[in-house]
mmCIF file of C-alpha atoms and ligand atoms in Angstrom:
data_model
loop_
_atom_site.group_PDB
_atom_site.id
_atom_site.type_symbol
_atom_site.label_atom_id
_atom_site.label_comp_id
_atom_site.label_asym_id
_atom_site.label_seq_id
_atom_site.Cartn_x
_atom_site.Cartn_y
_atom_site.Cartn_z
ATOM 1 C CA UNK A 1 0.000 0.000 0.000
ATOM 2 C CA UNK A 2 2.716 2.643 0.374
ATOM 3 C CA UNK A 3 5.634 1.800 -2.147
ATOM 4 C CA UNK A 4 8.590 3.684 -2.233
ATOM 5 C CA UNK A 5 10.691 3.299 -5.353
ATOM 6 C CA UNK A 6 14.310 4.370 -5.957
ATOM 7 C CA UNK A 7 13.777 7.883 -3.774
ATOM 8 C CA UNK A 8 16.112 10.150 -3.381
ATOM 9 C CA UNK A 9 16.079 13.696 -1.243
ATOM 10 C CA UNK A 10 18.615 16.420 -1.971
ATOM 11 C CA UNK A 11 18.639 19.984 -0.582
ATOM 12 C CA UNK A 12 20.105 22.860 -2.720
ATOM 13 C CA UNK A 13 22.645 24.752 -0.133
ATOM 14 C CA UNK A 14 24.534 27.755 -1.503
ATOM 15 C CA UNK A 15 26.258 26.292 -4.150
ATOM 16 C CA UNK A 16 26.203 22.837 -2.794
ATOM 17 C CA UNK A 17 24.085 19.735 -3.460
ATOM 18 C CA UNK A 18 23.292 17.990 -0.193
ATOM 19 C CA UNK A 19 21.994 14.561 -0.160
ATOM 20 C CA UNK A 20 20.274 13.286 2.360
ATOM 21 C CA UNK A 21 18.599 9.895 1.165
ATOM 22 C CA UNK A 22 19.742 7.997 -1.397
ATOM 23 C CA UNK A 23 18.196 4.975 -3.370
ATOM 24 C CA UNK A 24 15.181 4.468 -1.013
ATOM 25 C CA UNK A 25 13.625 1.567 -2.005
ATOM 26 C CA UNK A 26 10.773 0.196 0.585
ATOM 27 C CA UNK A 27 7.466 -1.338 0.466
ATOM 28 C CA UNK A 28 5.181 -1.277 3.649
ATOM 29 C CA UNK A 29 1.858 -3.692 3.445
ATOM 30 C CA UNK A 30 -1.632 -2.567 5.286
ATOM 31 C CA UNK A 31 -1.353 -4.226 8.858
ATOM 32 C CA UNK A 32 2.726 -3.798 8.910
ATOM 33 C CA UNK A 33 4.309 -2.357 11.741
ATOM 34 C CA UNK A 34 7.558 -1.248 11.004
ATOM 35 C CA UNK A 35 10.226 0.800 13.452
ATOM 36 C CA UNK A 36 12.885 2.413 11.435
ATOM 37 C CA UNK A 37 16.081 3.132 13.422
ATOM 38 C CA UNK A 38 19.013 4.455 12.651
ATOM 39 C CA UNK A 39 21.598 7.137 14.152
ATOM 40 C CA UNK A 40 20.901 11.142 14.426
ATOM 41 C CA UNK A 41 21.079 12.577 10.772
ATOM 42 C CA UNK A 42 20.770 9.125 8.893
ATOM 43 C CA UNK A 43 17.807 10.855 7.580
ATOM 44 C CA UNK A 44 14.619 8.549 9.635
ATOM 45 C CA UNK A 45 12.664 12.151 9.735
ATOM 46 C CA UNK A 46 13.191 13.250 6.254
ATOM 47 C CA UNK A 47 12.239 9.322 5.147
ATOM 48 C CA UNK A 48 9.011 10.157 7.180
ATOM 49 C CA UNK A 49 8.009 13.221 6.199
ATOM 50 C CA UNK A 50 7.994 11.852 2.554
ATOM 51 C CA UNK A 51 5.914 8.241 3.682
ATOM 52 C CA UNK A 52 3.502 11.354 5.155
ATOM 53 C CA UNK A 53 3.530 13.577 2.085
ATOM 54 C CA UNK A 54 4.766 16.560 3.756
ATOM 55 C CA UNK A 55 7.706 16.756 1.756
ATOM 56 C CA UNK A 56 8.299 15.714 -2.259
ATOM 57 C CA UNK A 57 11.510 13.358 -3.135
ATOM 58 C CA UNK A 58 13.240 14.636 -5.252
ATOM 59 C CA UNK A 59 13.762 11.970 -7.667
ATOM 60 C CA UNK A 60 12.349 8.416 -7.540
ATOM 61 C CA UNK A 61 8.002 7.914 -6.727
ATOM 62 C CA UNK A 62 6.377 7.164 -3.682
ATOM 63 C CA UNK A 63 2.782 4.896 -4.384
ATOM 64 C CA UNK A 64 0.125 4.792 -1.899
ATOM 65 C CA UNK A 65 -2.049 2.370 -2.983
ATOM 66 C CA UNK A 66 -0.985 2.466 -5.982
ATOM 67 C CA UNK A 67 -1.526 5.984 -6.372
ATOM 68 C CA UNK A 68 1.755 8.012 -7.809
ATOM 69 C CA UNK A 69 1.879 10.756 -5.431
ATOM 70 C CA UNK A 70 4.050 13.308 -7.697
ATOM 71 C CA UNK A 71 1.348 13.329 -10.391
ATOM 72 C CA UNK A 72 -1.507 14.204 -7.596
ATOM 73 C CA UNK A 73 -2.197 17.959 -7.575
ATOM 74 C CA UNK A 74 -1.251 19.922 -4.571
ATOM 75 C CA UNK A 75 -5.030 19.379 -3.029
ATOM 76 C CA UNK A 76 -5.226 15.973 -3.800
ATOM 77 C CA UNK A 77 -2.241 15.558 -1.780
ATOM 78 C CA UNK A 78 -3.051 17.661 0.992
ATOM 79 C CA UNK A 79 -6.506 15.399 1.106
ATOM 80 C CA UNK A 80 -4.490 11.744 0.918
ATOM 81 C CA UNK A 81 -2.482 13.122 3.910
ATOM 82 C CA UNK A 82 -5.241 14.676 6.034
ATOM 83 C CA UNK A 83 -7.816 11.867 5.496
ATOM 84 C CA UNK A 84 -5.122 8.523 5.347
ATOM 85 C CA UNK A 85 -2.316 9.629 7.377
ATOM 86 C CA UNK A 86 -2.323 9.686 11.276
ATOM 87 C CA UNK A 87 1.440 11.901 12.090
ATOM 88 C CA UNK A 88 2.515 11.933 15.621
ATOM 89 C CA UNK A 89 5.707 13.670 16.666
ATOM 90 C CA UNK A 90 8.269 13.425 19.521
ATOM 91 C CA UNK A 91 7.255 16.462 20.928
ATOM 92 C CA UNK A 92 3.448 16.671 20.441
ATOM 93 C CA UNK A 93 3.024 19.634 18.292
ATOM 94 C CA UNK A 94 -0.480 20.627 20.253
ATOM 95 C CA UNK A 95 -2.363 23.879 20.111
ATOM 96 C CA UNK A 96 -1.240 25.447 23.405
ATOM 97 C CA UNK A 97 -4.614 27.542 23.511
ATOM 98 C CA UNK A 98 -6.377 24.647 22.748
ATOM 99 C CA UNK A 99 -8.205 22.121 25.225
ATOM 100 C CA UNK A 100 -7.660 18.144 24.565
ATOM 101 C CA UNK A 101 -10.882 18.176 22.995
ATOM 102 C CA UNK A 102 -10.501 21.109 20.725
ATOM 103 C CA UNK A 103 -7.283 19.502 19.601
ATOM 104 C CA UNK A 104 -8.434 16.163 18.848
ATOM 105 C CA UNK A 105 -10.976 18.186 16.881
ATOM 106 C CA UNK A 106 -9.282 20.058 14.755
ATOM 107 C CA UNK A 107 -8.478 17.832 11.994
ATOM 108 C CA UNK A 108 -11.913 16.766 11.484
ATOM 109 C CA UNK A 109 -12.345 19.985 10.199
ATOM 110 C CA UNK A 110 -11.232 19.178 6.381
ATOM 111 C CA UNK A 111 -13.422 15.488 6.710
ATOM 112 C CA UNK A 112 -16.732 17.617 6.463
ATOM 113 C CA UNK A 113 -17.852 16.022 9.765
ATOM 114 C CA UNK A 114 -20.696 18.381 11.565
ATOM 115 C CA UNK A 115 -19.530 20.025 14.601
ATOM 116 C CA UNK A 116 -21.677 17.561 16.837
ATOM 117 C CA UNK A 117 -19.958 14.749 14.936
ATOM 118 C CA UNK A 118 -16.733 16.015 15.525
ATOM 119 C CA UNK A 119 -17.656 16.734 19.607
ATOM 120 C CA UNK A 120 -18.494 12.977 19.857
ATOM 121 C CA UNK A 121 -15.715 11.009 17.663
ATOM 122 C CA UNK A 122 -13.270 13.184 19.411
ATOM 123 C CA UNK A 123 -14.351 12.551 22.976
ATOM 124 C CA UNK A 124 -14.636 8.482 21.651
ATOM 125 C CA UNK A 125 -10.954 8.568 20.662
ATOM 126 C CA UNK A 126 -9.859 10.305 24.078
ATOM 127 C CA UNK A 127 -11.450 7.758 25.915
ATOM 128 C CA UNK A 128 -10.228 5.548 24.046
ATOM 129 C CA UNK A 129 -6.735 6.273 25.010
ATOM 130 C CA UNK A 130 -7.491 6.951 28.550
ATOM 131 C CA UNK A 131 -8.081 10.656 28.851
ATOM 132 C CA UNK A 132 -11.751 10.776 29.271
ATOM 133 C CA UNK A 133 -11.315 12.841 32.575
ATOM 134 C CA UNK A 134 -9.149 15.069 30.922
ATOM 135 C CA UNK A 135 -11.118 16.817 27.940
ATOM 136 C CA UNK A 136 -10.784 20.195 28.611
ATOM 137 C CA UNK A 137 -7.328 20.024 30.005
ATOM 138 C CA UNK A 138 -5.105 22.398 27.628
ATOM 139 C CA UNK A 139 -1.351 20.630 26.967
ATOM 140 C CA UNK A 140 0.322 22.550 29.448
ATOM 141 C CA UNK A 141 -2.220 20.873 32.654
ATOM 142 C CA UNK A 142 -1.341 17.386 30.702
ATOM 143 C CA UNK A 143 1.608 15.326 31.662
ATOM 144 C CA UNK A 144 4.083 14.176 28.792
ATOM 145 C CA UNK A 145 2.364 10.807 28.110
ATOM 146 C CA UNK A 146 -1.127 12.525 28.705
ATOM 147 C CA UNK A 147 -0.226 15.380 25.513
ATOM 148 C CA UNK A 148 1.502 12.437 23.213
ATOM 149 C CA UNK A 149 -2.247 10.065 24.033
ATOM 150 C CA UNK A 150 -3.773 13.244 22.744
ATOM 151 C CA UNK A 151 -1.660 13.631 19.868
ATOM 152 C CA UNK A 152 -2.395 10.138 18.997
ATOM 153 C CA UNK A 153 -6.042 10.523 19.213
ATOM 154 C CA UNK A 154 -5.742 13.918 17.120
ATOM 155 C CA UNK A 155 -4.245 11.303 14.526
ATOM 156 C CA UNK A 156 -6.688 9.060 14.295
ATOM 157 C CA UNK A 157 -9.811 11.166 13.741
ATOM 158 C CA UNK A 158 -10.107 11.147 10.021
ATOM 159 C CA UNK A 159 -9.474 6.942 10.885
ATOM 160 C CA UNK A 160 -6.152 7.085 8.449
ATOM 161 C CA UNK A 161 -4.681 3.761 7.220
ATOM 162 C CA UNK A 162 -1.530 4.527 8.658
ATOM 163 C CA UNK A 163 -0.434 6.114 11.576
ATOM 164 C CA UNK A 164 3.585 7.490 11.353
ATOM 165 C CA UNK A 165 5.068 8.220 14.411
ATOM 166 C CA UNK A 166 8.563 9.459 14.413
ATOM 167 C CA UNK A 167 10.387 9.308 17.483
ATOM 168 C CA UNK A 168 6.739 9.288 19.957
ATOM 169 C CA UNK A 169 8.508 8.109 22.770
ATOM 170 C CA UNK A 170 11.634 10.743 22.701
ATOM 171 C CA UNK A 171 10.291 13.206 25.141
ATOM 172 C CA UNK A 172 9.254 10.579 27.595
ATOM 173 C CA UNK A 173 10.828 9.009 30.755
ATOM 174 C CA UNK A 174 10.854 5.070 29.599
ATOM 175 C CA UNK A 175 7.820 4.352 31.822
ATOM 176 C CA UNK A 176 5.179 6.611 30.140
ATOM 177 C CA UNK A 177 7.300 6.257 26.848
ATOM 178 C CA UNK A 178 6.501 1.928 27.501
ATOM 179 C CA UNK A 179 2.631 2.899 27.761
ATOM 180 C CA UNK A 180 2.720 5.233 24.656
ATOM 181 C CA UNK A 181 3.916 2.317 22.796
ATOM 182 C CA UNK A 182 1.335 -0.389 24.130
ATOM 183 C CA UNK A 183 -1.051 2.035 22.919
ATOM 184 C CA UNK A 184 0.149 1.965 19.684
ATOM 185 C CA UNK A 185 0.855 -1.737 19.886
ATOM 186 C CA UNK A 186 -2.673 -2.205 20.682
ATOM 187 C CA UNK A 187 -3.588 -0.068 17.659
ATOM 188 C CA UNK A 188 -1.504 -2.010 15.099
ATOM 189 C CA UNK A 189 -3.844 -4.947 16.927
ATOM 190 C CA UNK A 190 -6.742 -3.321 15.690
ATOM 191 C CA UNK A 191 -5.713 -3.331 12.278
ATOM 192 C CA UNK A 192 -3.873 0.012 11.653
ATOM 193 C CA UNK A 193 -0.478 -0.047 10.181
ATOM 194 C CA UNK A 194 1.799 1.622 11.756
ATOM 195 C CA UNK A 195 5.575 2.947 10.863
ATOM 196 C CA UNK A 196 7.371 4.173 13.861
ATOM 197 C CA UNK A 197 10.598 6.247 13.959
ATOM 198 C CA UNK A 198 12.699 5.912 17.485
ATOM 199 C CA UNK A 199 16.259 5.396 18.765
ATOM 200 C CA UNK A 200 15.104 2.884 21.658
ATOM 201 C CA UNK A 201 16.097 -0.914 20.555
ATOM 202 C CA UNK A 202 13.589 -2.144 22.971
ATOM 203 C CA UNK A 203 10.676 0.076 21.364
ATOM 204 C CA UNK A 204 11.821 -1.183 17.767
ATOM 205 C CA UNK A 205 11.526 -4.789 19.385
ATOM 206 C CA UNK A 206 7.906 -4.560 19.663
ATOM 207 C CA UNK A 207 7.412 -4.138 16.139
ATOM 208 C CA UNK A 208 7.349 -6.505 13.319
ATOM 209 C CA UNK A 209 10.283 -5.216 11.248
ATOM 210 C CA UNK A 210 13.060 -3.110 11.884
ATOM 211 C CA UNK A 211 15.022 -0.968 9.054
ATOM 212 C CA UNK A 212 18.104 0.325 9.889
ATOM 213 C CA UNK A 213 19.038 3.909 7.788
ATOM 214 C CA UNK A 214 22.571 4.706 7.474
ATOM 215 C CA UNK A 215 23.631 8.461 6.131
ATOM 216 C CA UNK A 216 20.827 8.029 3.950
ATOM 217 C CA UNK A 217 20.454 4.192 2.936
ATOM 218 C CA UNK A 218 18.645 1.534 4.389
ATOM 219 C CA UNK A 219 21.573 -0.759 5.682
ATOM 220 C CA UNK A 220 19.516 -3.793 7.080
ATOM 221 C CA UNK A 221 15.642 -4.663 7.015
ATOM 222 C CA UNK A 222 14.735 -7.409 9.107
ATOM 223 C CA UNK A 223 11.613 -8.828 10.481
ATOM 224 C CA UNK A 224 10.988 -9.326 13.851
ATOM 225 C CA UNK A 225 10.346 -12.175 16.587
ATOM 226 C CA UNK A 226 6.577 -10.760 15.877
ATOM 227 C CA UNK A 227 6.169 -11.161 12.574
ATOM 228 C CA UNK A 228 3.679 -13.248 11.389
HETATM 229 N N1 ADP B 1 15.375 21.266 5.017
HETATM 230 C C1 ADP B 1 16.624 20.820 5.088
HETATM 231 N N2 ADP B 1 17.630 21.442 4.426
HETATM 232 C C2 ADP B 1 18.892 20.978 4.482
HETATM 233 N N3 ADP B 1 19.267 19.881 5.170
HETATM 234 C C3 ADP B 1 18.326 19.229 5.855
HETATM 235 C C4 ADP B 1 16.964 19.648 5.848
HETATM 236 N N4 ADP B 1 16.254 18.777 6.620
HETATM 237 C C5 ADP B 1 17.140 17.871 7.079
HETATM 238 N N5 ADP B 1 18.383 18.139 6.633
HETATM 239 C C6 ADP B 1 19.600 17.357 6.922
HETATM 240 O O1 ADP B 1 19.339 16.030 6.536
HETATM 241 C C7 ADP B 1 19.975 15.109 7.392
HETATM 242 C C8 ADP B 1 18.971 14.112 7.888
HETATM 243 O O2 ADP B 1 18.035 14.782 8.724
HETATM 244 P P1 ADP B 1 16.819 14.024 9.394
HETATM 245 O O3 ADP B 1 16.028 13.352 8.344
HETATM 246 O O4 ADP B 1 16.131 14.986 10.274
HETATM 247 O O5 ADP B 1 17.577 12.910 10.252
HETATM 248 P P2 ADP B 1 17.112 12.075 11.534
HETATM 249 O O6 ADP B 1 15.625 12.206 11.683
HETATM 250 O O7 ADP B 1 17.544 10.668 11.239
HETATM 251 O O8 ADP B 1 17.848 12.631 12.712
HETATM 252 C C9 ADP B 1 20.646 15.936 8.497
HETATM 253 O O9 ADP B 1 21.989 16.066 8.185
HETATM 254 C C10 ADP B 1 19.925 17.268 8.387
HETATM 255 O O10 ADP B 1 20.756 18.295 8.804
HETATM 256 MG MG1 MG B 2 14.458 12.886 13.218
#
């Protein structure tokens, strides 16, 4: 379902070509749940950001079911990634002003969902990871793990495919960062397919394949004691 052929990302700086990934080849199936690992810089975020379609390769196609995203136009890009992709950051990226609620609401915005609709799938999905006490808590009255559950649930309104997660757990102490990742454990359970970005062996164990990225190439891709 999301097919990445022969990618390559290059920034222009000054006079200099950079490149940052090179020869990205990867497919990832509905139901996979991959952890891509690699050191600071191997480029995991800019590999993400292009699996999310928030930024263009610059040579190579990415497919998403089949769909060649560099011949969609800029909307029906923006649409794929708000209706089919879930993103969830390291460090939250929440709407400071902005109760739980609100923020979980938010996205439904583009789905065409009434405002009632919204109120109730949102408050649903909060429960659903454990906050229903705290709907209109704003981020800074949440606790780390409390504003990443949120950001998941803000990811999952539009019910994506996939949910990319890159680096959830980096902000958290390894006890709240453990229960961020049986969340999403138990939402790869549930069907969704999930590609997650972190630097913590023992989060990458609980998926079913690990790729290792090296200064811009996968080195290694190898499934897991998990896989089925
Ligand atoms: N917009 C950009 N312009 C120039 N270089 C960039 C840009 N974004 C990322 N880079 C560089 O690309 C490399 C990979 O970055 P990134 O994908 O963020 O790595 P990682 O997530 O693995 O730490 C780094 O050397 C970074 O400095
Ligand atoms: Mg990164």
């Amino acid at each position: 379902m999301m097919q990445l052929r022969s990618i390559s990302k290059a920034y222009q700086l000054g006079e200099e070509e950079l490149t940052i990934l090179h020869d990205i080849n990867l497919t990832v199936l509905r139901g996979d749940y991959t952890a891509i690992v690699g050191t600071s810089g191997s480029g995991k975020s800019t590999l993400m950001n292009i699996l999310g379609c928030l930024e263009q390769p610059s040579t190579g196609e990415y497919y998403f079911d089949a769909r060649a995203i560099s011949k969609l136009s800029d909307n029906d890009r923006t649409d794929l990634r708000n209706l089919q992709i879930g993103f969830v950051f390291q460090q939250f990226n929440l709407l400071p002003r902005l109760s739980a609620l609100q923020n979980v609401m938010l996205p439904m915005v583009y789905a065409g969902y009434s405002p009632l609709e919204r109120r109730e799938r949102a408050e649903t999905l909060l429960e659903r990871v454990g906050l229903a006490d705290r709907l209109a808590n704003r981020p800074n009255q949440l606790s780390g793990g409390q504003q990443q559950r949120v950001a998941i649930a803000r990811a999952l309104v539009n019910q994506p495919q996939v949910l990319l997660a890159d680096e959830p757990t980096g902000a958290l102490d390894s006890r709240t960062g453990g229960e961020v990742i049986e969340l999403i454990s138990g939402l790869h359970a549930g069907g969704l397919t999930i590609v997650l970005v972190t630097h913590d062996a023992s989060v990458a164990q609980n998926s079913e394949r690990i790729i290792q990225i090296q200064d811009g190439r996968i080195t290694a891709d190898q499934q897991t004691r998990n896989a089925a």
